[in-house]
Short mmCIF file of C-alpha atoms in Angstrom, two decimals:
data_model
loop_
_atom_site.label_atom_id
_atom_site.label_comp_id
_atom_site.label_asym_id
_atom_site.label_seq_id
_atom_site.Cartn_x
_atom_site.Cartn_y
_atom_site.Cartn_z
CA UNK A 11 -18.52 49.91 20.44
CA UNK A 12 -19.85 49.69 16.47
CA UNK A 13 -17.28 48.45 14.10
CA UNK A 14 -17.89 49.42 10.61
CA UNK A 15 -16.94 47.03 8.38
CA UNK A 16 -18.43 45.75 5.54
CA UNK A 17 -19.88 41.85 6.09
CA UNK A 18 -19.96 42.13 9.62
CA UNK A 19 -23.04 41.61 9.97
CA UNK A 20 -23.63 38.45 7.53
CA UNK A 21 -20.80 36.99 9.40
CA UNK A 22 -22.60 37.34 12.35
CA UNK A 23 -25.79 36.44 11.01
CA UNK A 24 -24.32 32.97 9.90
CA UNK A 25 -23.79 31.84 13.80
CA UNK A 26 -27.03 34.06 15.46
CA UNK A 27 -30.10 33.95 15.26
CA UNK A 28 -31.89 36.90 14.27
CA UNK A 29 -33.20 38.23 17.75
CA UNK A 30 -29.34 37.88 19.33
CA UNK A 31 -28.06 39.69 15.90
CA UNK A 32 -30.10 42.61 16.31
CA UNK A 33 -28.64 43.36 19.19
CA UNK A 34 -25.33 41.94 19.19
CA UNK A 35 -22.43 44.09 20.54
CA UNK A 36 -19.02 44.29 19.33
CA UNK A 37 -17.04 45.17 22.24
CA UNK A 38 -13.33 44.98 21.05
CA UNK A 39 -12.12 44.60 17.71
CA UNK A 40 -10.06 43.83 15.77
CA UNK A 41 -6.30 42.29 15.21
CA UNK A 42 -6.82 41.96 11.46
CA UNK A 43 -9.76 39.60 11.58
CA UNK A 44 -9.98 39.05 14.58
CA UNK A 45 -13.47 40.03 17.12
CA UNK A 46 -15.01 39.71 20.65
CA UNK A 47 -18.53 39.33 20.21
CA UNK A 48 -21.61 39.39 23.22
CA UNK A 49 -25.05 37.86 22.46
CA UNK A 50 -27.94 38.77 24.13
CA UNK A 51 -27.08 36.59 27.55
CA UNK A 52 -24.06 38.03 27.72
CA UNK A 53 -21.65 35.16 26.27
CA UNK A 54 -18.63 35.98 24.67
CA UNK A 55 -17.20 34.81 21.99
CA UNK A 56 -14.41 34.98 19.65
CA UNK A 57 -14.94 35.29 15.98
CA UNK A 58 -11.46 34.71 13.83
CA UNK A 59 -11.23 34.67 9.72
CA UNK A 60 -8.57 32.71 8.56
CA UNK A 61 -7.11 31.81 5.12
CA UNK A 62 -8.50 28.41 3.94
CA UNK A 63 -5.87 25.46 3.82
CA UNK A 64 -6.86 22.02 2.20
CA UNK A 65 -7.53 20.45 5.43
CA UNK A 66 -8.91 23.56 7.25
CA UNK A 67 -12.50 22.35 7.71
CA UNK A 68 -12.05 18.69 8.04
CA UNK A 69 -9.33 19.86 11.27
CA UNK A 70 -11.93 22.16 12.24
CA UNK A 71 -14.62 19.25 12.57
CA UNK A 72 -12.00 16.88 14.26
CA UNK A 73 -11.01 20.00 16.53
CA UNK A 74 -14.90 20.51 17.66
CA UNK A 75 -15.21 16.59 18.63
CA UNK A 76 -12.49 16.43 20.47
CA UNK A 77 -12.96 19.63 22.15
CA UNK A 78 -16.41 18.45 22.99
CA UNK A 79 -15.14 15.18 24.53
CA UNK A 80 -12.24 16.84 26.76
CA UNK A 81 -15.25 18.85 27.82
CA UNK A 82 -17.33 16.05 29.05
CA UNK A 83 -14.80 14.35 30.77
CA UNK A 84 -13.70 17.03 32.74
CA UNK A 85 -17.04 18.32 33.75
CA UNK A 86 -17.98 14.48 35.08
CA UNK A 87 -14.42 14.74 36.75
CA UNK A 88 -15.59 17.78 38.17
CA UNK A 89 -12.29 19.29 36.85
CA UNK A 90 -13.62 21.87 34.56
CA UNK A 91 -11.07 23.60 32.12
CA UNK A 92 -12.31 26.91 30.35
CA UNK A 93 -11.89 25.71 26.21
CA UNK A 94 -12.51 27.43 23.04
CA UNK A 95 -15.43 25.55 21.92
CA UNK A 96 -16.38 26.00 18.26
CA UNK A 97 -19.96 27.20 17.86
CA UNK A 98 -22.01 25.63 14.86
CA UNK A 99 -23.20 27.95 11.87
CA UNK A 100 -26.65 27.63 11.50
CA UNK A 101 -26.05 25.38 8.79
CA UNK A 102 -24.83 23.11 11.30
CA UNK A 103 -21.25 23.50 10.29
CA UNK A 104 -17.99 24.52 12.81
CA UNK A 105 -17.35 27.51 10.44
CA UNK A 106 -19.05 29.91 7.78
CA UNK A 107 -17.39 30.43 4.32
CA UNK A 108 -16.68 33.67 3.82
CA UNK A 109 -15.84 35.28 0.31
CA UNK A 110 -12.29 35.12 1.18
CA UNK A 111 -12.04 33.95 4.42
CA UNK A 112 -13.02 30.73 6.70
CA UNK A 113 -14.81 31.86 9.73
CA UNK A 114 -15.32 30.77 13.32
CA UNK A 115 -16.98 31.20 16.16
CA UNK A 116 -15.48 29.79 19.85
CA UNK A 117 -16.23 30.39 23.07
CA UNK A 118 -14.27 33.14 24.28
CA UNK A 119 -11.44 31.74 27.40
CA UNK A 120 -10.82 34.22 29.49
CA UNK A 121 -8.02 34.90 31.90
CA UNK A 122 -3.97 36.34 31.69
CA UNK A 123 -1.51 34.60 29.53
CA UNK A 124 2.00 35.53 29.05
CA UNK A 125 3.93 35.99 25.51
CA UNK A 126 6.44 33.49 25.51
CA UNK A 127 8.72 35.14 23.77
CA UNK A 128 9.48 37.49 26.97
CA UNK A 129 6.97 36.62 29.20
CA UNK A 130 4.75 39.82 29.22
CA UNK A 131 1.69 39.86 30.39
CA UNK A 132 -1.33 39.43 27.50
CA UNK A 133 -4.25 40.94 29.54
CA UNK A 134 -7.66 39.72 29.15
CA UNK A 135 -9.54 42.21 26.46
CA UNK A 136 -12.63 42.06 28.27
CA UNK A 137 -11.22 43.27 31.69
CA UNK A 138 -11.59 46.73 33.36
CA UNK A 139 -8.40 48.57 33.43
CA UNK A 140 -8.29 48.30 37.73
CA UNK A 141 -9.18 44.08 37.05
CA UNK A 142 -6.01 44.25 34.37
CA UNK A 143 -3.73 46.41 36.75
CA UNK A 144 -4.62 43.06 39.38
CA UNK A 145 -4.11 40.00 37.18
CA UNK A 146 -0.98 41.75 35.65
CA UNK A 147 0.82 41.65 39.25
CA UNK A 148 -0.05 37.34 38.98
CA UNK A 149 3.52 35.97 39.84
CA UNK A 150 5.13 34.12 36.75
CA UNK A 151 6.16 31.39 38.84
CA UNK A 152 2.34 30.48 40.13
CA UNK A 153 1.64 30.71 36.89
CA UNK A 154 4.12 28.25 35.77
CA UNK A 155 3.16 25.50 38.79
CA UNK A 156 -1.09 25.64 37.41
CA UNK A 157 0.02 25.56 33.55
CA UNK A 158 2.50 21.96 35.02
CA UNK A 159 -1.07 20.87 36.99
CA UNK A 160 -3.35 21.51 34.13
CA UNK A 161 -1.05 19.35 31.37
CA UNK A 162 -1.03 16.62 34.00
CA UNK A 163 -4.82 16.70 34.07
CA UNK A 164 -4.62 16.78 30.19
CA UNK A 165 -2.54 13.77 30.00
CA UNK A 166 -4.83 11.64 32.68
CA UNK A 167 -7.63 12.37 30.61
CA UNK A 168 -7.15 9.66 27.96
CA UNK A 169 -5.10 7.51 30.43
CA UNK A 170 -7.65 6.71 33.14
CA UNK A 171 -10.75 5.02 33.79
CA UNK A 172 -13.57 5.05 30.89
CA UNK A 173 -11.65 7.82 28.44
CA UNK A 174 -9.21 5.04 27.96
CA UNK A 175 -11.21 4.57 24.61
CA UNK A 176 -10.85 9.05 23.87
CA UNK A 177 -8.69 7.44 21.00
CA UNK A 178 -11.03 5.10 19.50
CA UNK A 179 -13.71 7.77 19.37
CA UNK A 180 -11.74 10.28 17.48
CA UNK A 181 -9.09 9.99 14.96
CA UNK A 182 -6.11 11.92 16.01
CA UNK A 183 -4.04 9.63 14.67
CA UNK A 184 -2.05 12.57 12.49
CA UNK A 185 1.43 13.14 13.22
CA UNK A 186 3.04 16.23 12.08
CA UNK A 187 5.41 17.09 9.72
CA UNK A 188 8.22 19.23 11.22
CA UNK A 189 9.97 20.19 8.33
CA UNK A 190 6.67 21.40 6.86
CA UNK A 191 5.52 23.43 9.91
CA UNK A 192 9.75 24.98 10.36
CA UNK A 193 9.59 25.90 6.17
CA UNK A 194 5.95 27.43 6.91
CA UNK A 195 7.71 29.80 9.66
CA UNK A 196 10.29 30.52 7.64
CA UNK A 197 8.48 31.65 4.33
CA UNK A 198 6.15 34.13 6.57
CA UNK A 199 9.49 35.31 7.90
CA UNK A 200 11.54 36.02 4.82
CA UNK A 201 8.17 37.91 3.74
CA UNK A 202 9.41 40.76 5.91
CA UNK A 203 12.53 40.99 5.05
CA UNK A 204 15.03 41.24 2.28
CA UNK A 205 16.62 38.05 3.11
CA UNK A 206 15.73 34.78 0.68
CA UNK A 207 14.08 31.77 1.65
CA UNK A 208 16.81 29.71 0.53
CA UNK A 209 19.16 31.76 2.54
CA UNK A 210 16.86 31.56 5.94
CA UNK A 211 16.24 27.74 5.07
CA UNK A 212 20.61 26.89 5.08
CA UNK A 213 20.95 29.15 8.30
CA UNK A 214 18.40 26.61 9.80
CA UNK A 215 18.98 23.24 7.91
CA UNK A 216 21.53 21.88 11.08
CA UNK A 217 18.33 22.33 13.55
CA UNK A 218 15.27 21.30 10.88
CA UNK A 219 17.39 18.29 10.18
CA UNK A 220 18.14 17.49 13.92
CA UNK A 221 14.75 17.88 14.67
CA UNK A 222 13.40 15.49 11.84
CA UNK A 223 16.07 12.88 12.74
CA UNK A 224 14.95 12.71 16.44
CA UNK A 225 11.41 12.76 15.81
CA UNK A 226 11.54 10.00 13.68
CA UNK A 227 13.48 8.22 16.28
CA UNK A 228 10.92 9.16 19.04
CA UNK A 229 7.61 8.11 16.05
CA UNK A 230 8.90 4.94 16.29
CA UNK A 231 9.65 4.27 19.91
CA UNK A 232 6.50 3.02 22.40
CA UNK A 233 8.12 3.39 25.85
CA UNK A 234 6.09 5.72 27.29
CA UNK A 235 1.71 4.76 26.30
CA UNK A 236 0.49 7.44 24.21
CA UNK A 237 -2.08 10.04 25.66
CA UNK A 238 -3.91 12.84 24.48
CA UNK A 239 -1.61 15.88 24.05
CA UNK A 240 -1.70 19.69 23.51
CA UNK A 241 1.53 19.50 21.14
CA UNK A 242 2.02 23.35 21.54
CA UNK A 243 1.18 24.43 25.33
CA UNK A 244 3.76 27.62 26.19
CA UNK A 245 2.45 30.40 28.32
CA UNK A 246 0.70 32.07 25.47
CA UNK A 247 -1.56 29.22 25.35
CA UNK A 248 -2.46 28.67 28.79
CA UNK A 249 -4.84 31.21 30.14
CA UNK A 250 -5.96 32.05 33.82
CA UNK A 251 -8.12 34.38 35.72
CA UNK A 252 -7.92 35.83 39.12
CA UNK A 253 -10.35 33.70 40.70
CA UNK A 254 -7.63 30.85 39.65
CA UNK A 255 -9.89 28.98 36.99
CA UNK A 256 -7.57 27.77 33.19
CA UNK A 257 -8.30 27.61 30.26
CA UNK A 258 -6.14 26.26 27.09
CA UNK A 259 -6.56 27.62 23.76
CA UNK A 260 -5.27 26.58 20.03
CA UNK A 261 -5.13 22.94 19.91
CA UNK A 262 -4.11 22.87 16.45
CA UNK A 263 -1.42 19.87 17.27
CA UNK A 264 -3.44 18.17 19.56
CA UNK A 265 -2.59 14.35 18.87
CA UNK A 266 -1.98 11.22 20.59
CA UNK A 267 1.52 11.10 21.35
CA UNK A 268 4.09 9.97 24.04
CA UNK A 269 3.04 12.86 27.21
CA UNK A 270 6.87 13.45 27.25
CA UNK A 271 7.12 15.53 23.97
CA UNK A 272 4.43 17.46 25.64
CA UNK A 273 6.05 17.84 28.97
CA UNK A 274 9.77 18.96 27.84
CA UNK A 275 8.88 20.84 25.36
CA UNK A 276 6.36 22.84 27.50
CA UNK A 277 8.92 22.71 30.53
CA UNK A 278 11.75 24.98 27.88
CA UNK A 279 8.48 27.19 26.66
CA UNK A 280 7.73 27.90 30.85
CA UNK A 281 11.04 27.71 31.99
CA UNK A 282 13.56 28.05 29.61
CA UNK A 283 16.88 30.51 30.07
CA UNK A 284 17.18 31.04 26.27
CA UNK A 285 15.38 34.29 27.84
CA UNK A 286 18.45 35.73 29.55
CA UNK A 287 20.59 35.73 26.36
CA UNK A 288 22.70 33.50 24.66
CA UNK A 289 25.75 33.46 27.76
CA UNK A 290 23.42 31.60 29.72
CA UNK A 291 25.30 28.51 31.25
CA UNK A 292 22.09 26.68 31.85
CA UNK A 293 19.72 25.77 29.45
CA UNK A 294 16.96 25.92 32.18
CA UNK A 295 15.90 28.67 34.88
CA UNK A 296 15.53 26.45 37.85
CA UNK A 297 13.24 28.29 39.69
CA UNK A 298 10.79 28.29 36.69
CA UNK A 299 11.31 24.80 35.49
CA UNK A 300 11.44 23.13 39.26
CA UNK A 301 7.66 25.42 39.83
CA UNK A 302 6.46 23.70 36.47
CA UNK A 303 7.90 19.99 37.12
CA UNK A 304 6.07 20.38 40.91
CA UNK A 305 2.77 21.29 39.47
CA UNK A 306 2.84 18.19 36.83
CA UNK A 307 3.92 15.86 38.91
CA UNK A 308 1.82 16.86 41.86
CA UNK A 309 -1.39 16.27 39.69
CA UNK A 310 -0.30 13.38 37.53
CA UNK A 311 -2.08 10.11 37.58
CA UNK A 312 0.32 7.84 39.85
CA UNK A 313 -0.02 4.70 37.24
CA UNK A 314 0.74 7.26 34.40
CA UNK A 315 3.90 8.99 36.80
CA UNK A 316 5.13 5.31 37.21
CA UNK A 317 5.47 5.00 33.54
CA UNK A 318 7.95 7.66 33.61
CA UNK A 319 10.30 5.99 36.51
CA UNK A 320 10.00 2.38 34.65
CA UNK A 321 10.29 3.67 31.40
CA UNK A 322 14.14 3.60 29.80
CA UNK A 323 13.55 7.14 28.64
CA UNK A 324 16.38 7.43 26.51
CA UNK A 325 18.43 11.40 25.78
CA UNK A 326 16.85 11.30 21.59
CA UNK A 327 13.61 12.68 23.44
CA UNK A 328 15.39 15.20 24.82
CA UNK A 329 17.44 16.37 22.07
CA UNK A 330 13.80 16.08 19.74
CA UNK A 331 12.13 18.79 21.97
CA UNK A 332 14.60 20.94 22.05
CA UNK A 333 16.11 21.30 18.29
CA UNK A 334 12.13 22.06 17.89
CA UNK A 335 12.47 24.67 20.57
CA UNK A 336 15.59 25.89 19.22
CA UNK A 337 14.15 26.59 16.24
CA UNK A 338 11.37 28.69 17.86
CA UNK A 339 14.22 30.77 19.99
CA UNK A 340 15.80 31.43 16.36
CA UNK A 341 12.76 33.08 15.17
CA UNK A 342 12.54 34.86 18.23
CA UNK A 343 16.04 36.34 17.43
CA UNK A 344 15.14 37.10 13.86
CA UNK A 345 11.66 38.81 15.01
CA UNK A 346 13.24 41.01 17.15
CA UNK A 347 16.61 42.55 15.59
CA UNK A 348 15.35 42.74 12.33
CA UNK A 349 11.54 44.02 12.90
CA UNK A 350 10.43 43.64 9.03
CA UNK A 351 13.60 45.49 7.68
CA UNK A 352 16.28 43.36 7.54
CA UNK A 353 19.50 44.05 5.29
CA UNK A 354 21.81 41.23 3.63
CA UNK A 355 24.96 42.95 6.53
CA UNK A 356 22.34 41.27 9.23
CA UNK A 357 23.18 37.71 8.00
CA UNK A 358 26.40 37.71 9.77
CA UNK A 359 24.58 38.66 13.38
CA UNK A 360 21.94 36.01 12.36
CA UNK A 361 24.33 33.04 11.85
CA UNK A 362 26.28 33.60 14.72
CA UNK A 363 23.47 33.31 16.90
CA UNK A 364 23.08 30.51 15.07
CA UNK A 365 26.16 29.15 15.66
CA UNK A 366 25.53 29.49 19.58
CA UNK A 367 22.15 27.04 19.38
CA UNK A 368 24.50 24.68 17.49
CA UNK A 369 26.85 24.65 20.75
CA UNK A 370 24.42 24.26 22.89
CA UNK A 371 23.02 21.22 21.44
CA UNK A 372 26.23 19.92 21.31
CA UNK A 373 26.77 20.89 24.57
CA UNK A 374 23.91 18.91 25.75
CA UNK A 375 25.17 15.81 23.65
CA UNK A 376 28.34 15.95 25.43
CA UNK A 377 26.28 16.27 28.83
CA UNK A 378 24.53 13.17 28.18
CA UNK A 379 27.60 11.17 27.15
CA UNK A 380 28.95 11.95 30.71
CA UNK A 381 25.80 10.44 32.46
CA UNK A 382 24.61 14.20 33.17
CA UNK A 383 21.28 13.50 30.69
CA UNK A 384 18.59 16.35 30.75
CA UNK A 385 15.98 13.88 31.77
CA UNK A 386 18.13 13.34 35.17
CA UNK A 387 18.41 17.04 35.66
CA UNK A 388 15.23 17.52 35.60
CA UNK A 389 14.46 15.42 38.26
CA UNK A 390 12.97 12.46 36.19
CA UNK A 391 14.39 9.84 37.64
#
């Protein structure tokens, strides 16, 4: 399928060669700036345009490296994992400047993901319709156990044998600024609607401020060694096919951290209730969360899973991840009842479910002060 579309074709002229651009397909197009491109051996790729930021390019370059490196070591591991590996322009460069947009170029992961929102399927674009009708009857709850196996596999990656020195090769030292990234989400949100900034950012401080507290706490504790993790894996980011082969896409918090932050907050993105509404006793599905916690711990490194038994992990962890994921079920809320029209008479509905995250971090405080701590209930010790 042709696109018309003025710059196309310099675009694609900045990452191919001139033989592959003559004849380059564009099979699907097109979520704003967003393409599936073929070359002439019949790789895919996936070219995005993106606003440029004031670190854009230098994250880009760090992204490629360590991209590159995860690559390695799981191909000599023989434990390959499908990744969105930026392609160099041909001026040697992770990215082309456009006139108003940054371009890339990645390898293209393909496979079924799930929108973790509601867990619906996200079919692969470059499926046939019979191939999509197949991967969209892939149970949830497999699909839960391989995303727990392949962030174990992550997390052994810079914690065994010769990748012990992953950290010293690349600097992903960063850490990232909560506030910043919960502000960012709410600006784009009050965008839509009629409702302020400064009126989105008091409905929220409670939870931005909780969150900030306990991730400070968690910075500056070293109980648990730090690894290379994902620092956003949910089912949206974890692809696979029918064959069974993963991939993981958008790394953009990738970071050497404690693997905890990555495991609980993935464990509420795969098997959180906050799905089933806000009467929901539980703040886990069981069936969800016990299929993700067997497929982590199944293919953990056992020095690495001994870390977790001897390690005092204390309930601040707990309490980090989910104020963080909190904040991602309020936007959820928002997203869906107001859909880009909101009215000032929607406030109301918006701090009362507000009022119901509050409660159920408290209720989880008062759970841990009775020796009933989230970390025990999930079967870490």
């Amino acid at each position: 399928m042709t696109i018309e579309k003025p710059g196309l074709d310099t675009i694609c002229g900045a990452f191919f060669h001139k033989p592959d651009l003559n004849q380059l397909a564009i099979k699907t197009v097109k979520e704003g700036e967003r393409y599936l491109v073929q070359d002439l051996a019949e790789n895919t790729f996936f070219m995005l345009g993106c606003e440029e930021t004031s670190r854009s390019k230098t994250a880009l370059e760090q992204e490629r490296q360590l991209l590159l490196i995860i690559n390695k070591i799981s191909c000599e591991r023989q434990e390959e994992l499908a990744l969105p590996l930026l392609q160099l322009s041909k001026d040697q460069k992770p990215w082309f400047q456009g006139k108003d947009r940054l371009w890339t170029l990645r390898r293209y992961v393909p496979g079924i993901s799930f929108d973790w929102r509601g867990l619906s399927a996200n079919l692969p674009e470059t499926e046939s319709e019979e191939k999509q009708n197949r991967l969209s009857c892939l149970q949830y709850q497999s699909f839960c156990q391989r995303a727990g196996e392949e962030l174990a596999r992550l997390h052994n990656l810079s914690f065994i044998g010769e990748s012990q020195a992953l950290d010293q090769r690349l600097d992903l030292s960063l850490t990232v600024d909560y506030r910043q990234a919960c502000l960012t989400r709410l600006r784009a949100q009050a965008e839509k609607t009629s409702i302020s900034l400064g009126e989105l950012e008091a409905i929220l401080e409670p939870l931005i401020d909780a969150a900030v507290a306990k991730q400070e706490r968690l910075s500056r504790e070293k109980k648990l060694p730090a690894v290379l993790i994902h620092g956003d894996f949910h089912p949206g980011n974890f692809r696979l096919t029918e064959q069974g082969a993963a991939g993981i896409i958008d790394w953009d918090f990738s970071r050497f951290d404690s693997p905890l932050f990555d495991l609980l907050y993935s464990l509420f993105m795969f098997g959180g209730s906050f799905r089933q509404g806000k009467t929901t006793a539980s703040l886990l599905d069981q069936t969800k969360s016990e299929a993700f916690l067997a497929g982590y711990f199944a293919a953990i490194n056992a020095d690495l899973k001994q870390t977790y038994q001897q390690s005092q992990i204390d309930d601040e962890r707990a309490l980090a991840v989910l104020a963080l994921t909190l904040i991602l079920i309020f936007e959820l809320d928002f997203e869906s009842k107001f859909n880009g029209s909101a009215k000032k008479s929607q406030l109301e509905q918006v701090k009362s479910n507000q009022e119901g995250l509050i409660k159920n971090l408290q209720m989880l405080a008062l759970e841990q002060e009775a020796g009933k701590s989230l970390i025990h209930v999930c079967g870490f010790s």
